[in-house]
CSV table of N, CA and C in Angstrom, one decimal:
chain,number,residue,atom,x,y,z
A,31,UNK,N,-53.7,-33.7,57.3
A,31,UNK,CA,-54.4,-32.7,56.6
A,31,UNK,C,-53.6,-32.0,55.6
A,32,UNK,N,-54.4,-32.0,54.5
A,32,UNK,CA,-53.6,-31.2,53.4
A,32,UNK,C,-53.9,-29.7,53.1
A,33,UNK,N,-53.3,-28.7,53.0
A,33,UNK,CA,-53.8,-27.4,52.8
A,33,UNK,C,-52.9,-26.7,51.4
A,34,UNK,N,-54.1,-26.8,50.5
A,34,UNK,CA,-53.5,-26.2,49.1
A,34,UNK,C,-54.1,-25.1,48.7
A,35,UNK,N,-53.1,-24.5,47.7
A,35,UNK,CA,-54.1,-22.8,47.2
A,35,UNK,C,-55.3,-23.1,46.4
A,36,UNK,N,-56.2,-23.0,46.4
A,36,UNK,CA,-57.2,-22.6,45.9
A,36,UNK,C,-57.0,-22.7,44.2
A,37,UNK,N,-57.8,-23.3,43.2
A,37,UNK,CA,-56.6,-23.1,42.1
A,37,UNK,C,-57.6,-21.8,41.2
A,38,UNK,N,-56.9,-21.7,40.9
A,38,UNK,CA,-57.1,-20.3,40.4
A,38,UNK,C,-56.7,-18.7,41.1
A,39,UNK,N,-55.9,-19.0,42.3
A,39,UNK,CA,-55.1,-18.2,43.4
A,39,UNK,C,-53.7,-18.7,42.9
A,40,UNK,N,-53.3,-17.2,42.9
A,40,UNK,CA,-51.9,-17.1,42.5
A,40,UNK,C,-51.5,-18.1,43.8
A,41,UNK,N,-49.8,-18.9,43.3
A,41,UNK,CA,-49.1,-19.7,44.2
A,41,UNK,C,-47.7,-19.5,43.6
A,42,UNK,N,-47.1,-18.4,44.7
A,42,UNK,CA,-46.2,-17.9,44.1
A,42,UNK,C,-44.9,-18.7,44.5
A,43,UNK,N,-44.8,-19.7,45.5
A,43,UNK,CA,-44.0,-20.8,45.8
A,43,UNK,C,-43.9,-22.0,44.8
A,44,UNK,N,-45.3,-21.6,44.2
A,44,UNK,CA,-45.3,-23.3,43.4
A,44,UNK,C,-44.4,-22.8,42.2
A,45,UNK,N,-44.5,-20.9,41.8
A,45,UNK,CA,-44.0,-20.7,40.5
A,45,UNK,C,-42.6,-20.2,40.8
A,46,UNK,N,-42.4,-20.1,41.9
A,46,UNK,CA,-40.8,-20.4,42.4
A,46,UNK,C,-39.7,-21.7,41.9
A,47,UNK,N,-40.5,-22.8,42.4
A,47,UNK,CA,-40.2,-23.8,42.6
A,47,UNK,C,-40.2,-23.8,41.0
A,48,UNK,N,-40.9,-23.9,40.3
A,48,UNK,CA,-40.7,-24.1,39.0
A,48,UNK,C,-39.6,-23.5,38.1
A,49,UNK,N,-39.5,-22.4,38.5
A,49,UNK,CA,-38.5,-21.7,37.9
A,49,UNK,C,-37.3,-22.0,38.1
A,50,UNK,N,-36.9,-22.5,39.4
A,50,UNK,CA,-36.2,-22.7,40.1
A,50,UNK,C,-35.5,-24.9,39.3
A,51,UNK,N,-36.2,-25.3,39.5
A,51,UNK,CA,-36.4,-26.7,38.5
A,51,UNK,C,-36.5,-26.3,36.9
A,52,UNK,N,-36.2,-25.0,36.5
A,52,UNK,CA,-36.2,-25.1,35.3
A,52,UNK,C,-34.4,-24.7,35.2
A,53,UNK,N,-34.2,-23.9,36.5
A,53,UNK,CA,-33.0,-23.2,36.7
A,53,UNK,C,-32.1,-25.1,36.4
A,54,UNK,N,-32.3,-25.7,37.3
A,54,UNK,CA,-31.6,-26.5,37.5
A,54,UNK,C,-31.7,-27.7,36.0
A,55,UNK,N,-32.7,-27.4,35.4
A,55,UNK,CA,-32.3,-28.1,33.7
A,55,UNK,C,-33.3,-29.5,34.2
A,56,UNK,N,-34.3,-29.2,34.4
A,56,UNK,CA,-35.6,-30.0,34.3
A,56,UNK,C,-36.0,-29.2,33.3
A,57,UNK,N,-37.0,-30.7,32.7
A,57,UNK,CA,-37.7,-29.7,31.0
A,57,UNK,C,-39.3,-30.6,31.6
A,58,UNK,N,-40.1,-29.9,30.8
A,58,UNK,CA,-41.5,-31.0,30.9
A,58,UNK,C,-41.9,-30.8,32.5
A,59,UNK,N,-41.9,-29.7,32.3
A,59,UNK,CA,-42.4,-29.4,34.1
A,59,UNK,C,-43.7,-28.4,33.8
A,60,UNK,N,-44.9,-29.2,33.8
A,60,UNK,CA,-46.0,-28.2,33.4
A,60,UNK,C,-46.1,-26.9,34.4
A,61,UNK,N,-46.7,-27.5,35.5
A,61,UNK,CA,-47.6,-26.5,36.4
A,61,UNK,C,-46.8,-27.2,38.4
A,62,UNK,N,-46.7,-26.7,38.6
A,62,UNK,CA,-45.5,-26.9,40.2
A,62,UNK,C,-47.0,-26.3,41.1
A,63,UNK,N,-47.7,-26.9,42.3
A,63,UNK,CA,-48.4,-26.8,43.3
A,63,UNK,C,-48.1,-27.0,44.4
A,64,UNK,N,-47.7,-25.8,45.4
A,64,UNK,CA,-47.3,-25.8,46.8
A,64,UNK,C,-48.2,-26.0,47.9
A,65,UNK,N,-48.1,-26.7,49.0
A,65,UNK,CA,-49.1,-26.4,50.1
A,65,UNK,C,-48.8,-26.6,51.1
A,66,UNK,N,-49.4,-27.1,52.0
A,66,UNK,CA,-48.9,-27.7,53.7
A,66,UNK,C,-49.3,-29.1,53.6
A,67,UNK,N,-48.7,-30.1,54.3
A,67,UNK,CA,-49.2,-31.4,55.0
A,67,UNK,C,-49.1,-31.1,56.8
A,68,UNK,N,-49.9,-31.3,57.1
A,68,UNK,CA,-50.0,-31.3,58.7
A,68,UNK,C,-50.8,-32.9,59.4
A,69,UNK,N,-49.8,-33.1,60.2
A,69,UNK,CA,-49.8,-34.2,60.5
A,69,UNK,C,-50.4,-34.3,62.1
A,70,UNK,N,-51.6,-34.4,62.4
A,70,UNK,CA,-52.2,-33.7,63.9
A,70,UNK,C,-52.9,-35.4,64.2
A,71,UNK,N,-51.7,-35.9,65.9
A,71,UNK,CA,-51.8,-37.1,66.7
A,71,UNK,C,-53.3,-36.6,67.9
A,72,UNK,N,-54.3,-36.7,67.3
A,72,UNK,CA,-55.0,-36.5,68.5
A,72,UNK,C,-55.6,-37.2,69.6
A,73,UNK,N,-55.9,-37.3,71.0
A,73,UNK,CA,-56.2,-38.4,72.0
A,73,UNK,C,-57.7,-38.5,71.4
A,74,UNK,N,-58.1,-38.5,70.8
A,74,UNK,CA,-60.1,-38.4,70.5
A,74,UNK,C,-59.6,-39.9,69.8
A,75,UNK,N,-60.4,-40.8,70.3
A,75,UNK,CA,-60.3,-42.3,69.5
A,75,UNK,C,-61.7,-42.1,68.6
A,76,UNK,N,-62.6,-41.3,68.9
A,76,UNK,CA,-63.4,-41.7,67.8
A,76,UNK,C,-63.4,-40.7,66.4
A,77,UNK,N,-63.5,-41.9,64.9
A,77,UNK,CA,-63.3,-41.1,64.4
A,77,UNK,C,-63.8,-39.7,63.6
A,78,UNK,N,-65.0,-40.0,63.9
A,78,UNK,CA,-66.0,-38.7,63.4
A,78,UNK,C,-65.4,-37.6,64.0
A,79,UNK,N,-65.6,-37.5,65.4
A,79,UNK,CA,-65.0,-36.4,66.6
A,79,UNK,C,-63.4,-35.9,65.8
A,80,UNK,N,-62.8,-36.9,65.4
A,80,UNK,CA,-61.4,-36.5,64.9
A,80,UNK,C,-61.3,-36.0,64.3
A,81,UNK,N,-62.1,-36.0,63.2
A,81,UNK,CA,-62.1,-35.3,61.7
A,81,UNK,C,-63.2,-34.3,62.2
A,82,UNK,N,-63.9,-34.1,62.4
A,82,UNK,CA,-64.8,-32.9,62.8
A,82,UNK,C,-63.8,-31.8,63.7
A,83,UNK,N,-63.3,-32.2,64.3
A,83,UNK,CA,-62.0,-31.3,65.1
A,83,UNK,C,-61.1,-31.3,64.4
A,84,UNK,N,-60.6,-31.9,63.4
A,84,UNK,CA,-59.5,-31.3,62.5
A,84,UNK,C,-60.3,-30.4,61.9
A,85,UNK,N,-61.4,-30.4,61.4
A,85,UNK,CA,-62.0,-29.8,60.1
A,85,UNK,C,-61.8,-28.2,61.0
A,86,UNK,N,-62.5,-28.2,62.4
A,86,UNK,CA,-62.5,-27.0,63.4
A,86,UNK,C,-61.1,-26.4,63.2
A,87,UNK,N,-60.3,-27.1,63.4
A,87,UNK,CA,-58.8,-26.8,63.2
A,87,UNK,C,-58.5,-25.8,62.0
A,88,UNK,N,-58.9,-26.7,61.1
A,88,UNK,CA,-58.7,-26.1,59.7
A,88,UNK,C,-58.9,-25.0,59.6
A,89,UNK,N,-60.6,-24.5,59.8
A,89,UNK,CA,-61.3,-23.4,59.8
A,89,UNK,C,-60.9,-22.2,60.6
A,90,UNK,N,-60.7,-22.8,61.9
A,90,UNK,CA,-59.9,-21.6,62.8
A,90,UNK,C,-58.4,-21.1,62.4
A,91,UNK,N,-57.7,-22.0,62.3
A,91,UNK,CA,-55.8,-21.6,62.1
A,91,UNK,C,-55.2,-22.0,61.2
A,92,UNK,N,-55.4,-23.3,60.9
A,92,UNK,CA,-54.6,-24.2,60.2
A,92,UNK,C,-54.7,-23.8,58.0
A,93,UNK,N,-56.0,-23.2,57.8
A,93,UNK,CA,-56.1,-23.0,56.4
A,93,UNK,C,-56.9,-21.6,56.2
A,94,UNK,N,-56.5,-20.9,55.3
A,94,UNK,CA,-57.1,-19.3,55.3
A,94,UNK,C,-58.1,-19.6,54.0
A,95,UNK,N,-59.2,-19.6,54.5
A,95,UNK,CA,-60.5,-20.4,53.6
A,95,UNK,C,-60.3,-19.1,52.8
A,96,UNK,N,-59.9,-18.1,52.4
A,96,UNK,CA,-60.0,-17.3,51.6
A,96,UNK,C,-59.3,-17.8,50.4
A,97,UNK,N,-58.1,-18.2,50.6
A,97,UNK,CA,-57.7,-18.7,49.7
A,97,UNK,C,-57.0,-19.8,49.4
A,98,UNK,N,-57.1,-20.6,50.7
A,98,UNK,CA,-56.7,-22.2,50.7
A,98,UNK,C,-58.1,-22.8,50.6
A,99,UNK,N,-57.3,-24.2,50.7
A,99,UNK,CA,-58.9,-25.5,50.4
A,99,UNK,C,-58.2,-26.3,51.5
A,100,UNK,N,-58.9,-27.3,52.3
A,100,UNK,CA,-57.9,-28.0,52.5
A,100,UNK,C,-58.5,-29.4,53.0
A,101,UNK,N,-57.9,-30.5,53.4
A,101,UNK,CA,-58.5,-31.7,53.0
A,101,UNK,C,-58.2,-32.7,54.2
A,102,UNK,N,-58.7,-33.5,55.2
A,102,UNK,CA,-58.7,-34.3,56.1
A,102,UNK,C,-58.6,-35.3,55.5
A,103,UNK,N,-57.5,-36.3,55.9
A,103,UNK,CA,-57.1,-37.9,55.6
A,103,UNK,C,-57.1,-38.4,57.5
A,104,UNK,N,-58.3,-39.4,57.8
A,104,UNK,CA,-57.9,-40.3,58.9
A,104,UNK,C,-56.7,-41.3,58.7
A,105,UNK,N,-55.8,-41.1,59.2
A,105,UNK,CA,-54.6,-42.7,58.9
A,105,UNK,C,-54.5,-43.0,60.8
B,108,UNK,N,-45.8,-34.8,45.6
B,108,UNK,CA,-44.7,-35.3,47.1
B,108,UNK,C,-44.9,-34.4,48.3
B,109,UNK,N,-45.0,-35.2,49.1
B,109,UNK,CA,-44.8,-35.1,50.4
B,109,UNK,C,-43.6,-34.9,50.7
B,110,UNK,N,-43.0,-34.2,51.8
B,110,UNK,CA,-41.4,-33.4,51.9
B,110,UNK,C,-42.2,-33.5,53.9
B,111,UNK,N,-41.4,-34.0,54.5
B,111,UNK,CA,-41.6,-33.9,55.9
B,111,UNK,C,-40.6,-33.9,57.1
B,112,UNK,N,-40.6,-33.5,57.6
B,112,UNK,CA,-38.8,-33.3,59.2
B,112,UNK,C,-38.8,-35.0,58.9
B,113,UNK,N,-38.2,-35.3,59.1
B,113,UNK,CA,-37.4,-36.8,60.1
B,113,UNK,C,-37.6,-37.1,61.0
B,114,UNK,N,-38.2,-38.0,62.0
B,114,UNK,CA,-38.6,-38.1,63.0
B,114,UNK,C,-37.3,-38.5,64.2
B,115,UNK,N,-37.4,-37.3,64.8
B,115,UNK,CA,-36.6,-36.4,65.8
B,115,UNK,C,-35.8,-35.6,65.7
B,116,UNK,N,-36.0,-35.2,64.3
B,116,UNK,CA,-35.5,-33.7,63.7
B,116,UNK,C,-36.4,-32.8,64.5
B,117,UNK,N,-36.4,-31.6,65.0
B,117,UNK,CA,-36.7,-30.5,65.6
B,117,UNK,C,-37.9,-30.1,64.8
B,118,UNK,N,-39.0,-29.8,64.9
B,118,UNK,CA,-40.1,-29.2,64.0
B,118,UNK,C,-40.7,-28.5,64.4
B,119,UNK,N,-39.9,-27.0,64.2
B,119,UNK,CA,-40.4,-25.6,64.8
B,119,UNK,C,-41.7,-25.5,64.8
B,120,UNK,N,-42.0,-25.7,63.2
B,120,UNK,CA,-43.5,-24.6,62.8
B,120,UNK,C,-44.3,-26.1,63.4
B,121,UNK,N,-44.2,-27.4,63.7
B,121,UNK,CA,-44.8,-28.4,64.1
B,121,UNK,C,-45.3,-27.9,65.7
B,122,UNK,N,-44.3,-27.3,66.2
B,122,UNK,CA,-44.5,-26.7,67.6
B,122,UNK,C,-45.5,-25.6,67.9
B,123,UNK,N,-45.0,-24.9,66.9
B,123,UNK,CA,-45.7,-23.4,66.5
B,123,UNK,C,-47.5,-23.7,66.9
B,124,UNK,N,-47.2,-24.4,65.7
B,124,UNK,CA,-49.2,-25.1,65.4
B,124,UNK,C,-49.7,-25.9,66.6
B,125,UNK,N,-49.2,-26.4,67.4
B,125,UNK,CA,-49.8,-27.1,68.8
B,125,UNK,C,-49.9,-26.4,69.7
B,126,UNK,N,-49.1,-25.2,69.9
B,126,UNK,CA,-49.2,-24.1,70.9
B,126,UNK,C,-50.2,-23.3,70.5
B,127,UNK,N,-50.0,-23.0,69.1
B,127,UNK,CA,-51.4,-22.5,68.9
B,127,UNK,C,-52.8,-23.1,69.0
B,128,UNK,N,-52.7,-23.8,68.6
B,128,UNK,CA,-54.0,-25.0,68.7
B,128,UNK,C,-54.8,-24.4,70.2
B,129,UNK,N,-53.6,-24.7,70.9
B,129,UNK,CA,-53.9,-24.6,72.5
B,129,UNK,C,-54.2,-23.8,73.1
B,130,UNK,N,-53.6,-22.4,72.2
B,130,UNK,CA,-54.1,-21.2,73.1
B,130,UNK,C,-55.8,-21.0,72.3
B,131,UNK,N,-55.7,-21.3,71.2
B,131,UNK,CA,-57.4,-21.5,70.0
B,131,UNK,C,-58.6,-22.4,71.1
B,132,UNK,N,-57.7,-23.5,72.4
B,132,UNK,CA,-58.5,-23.8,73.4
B,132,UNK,C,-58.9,-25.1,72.9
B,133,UNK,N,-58.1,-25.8,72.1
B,133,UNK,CA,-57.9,-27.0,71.4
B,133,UNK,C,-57.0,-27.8,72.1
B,134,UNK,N,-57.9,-29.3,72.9
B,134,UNK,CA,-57.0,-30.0,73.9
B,134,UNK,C,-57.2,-31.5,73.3
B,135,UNK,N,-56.3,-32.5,73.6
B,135,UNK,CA,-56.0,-34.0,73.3
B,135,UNK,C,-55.2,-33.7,72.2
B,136,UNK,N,-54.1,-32.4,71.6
B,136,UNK,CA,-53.4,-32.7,70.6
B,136,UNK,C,-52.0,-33.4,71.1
B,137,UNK,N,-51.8,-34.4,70.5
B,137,UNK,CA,-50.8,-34.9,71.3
B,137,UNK,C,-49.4,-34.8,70.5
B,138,UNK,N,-49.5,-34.4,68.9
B,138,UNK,CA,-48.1,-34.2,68.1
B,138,UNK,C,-48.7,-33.8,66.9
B,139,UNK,N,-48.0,-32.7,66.3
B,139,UNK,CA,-48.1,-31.7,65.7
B,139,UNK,C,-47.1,-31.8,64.7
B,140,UNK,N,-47.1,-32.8,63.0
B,140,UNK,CA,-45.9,-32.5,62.3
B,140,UNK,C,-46.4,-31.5,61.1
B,141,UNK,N,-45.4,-31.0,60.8
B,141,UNK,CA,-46.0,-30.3,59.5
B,141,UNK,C,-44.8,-30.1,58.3
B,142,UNK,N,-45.2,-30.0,57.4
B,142,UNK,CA,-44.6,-30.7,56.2
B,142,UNK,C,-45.0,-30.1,54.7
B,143,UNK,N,-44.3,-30.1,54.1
B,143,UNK,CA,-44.7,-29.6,52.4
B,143,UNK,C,-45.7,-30.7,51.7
B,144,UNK,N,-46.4,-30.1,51.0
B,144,UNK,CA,-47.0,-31.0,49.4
B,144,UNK,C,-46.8,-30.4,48.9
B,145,UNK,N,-45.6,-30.8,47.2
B,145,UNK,CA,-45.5,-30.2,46.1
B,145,UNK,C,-46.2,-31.1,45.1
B,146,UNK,N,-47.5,-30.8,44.3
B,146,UNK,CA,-47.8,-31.2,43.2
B,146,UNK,C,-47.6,-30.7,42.0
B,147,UNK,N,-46.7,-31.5,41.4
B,147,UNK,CA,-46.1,-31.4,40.1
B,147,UNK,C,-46.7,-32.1,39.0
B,148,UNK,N,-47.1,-31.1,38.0
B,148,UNK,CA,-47.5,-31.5,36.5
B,148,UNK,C,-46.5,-31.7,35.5
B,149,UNK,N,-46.0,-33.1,35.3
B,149,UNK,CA,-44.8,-33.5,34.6
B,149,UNK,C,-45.6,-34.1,32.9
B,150,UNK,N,-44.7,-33.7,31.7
B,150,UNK,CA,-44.9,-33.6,30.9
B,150,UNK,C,-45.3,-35.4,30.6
B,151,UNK,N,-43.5,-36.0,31.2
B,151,UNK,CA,-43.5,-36.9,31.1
B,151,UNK,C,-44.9,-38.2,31.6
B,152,UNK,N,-45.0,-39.1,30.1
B,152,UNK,CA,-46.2,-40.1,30.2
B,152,UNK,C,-45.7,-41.2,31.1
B,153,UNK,N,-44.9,-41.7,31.3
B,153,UNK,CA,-44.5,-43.1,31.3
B,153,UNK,C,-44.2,-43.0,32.9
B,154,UNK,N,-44.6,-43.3,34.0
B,154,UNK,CA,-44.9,-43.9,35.0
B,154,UNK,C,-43.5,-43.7,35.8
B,155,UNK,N,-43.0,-44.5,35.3
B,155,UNK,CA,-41.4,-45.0,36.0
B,155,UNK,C,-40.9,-44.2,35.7
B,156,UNK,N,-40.4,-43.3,34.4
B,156,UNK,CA,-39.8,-41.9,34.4
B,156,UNK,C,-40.1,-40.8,35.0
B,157,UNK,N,-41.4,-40.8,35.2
B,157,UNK,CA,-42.3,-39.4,36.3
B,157,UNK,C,-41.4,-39.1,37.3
B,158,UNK,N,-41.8,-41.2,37.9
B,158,UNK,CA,-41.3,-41.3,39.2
B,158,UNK,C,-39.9,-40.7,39.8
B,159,UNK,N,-39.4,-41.1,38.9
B,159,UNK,CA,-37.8,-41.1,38.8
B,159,UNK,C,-37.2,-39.4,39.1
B,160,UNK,N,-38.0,-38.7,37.8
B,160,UNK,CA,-37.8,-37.1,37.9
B,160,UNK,C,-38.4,-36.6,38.9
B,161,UNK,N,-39.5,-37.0,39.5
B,161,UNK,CA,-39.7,-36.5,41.0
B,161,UNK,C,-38.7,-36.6,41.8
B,162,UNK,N,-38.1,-37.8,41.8
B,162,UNK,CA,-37.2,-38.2,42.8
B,162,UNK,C,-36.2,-37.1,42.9
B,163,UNK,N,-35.5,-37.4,41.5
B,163,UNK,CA,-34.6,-36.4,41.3
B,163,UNK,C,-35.0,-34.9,42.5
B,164,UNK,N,-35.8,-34.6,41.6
B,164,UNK,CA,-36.3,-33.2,42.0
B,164,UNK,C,-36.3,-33.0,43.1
B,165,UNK,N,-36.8,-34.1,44.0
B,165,UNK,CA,-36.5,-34.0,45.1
B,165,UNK,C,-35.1,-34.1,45.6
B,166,UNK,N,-34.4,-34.5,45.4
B,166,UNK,CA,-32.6,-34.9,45.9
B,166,UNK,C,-31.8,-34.0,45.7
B,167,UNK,N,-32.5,-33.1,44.8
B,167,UNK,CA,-31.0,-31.8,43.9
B,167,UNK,C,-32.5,-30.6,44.4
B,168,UNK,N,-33.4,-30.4,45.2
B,168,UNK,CA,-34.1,-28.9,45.2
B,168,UNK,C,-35.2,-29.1,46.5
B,169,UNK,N,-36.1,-29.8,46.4
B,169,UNK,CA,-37.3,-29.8,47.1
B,169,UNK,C,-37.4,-30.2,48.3
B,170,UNK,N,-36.0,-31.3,48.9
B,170,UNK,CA,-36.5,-32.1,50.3
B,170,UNK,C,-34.9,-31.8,50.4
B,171,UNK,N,-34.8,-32.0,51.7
B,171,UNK,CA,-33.4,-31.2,52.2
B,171,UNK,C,-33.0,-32.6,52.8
B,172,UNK,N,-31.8,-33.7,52.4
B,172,UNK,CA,-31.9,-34.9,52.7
B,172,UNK,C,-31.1,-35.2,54.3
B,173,UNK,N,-30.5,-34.2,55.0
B,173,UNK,CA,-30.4,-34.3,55.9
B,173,UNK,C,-31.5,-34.4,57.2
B,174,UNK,N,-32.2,-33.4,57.2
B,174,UNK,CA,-33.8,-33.3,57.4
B,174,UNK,C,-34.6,-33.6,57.3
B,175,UNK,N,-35.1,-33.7,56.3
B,175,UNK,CA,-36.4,-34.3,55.8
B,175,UNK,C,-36.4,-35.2,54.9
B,176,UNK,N,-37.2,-35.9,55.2
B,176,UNK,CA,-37.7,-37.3,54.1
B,176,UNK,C,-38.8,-37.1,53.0
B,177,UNK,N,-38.9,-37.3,52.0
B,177,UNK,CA,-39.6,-37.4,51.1
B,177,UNK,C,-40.5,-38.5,50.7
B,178,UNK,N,-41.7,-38.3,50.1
B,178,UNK,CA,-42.4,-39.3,49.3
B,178,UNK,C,-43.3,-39.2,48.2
B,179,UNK,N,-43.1,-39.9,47.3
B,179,UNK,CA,-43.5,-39.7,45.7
B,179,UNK,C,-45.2,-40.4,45.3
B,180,UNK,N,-45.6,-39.7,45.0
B,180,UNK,CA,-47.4,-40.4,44.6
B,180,UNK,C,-47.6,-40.2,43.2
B,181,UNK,N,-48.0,-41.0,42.6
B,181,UNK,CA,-48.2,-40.7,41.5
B,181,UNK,C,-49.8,-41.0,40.8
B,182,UNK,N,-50.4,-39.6,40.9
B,182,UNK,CA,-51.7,-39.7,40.9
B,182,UNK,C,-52.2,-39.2,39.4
């Protein structure tokens, strides 16, 4: 699961990071976007159930729908 | 990029999130990793040099090479 800011919500890690890569003498660094990967092993073999319980996941703890988005990948 | 522990590197906030999960009353989680996404808007056109300065970026700031492993997408 990927959990990113919202775009148009300030991302004050992403404009860290950039500053920070500009500190170190990177040039051509447009725009820097921070977020979470979460990586969740669950026993549910089916996959609908999996991704509907991550999604629950998401919505409860895992992303603050105020100002995150965030995105389920089955692998 | 993806920025993620090493597998059997210690992953606090990976722990954090499953305990939580669990007291949220969320059961069959069986591993919990959790991990950075940094997306970077590089000036650079050419494919192979993107690549390359990601890399970089990653080696000298963004992935801690003791720790964590990295991975480059080029979307």
């Amino acid at each position: 699961m990927t959990v990113m800011p919202k775009s148009g919500v300030l991302d004050p890690e992403g404009r860290a990071i950039a500053h920070a890569l500009g500190t170190l003498g990177f040039t051509g660094v447009e725009e820097v976007r921070a977020g979470k990967v979460i990586e969740l092993t669950l026993a549910e073999a089916d996959p609908a159930k999996a991704r509907a319980t991550a999604e629950e996941m998401a919505r409860k703890l895992l992303a603050n729908s105020v100002i995150e988005s965030f995105r389920v990948e089955l692998v």
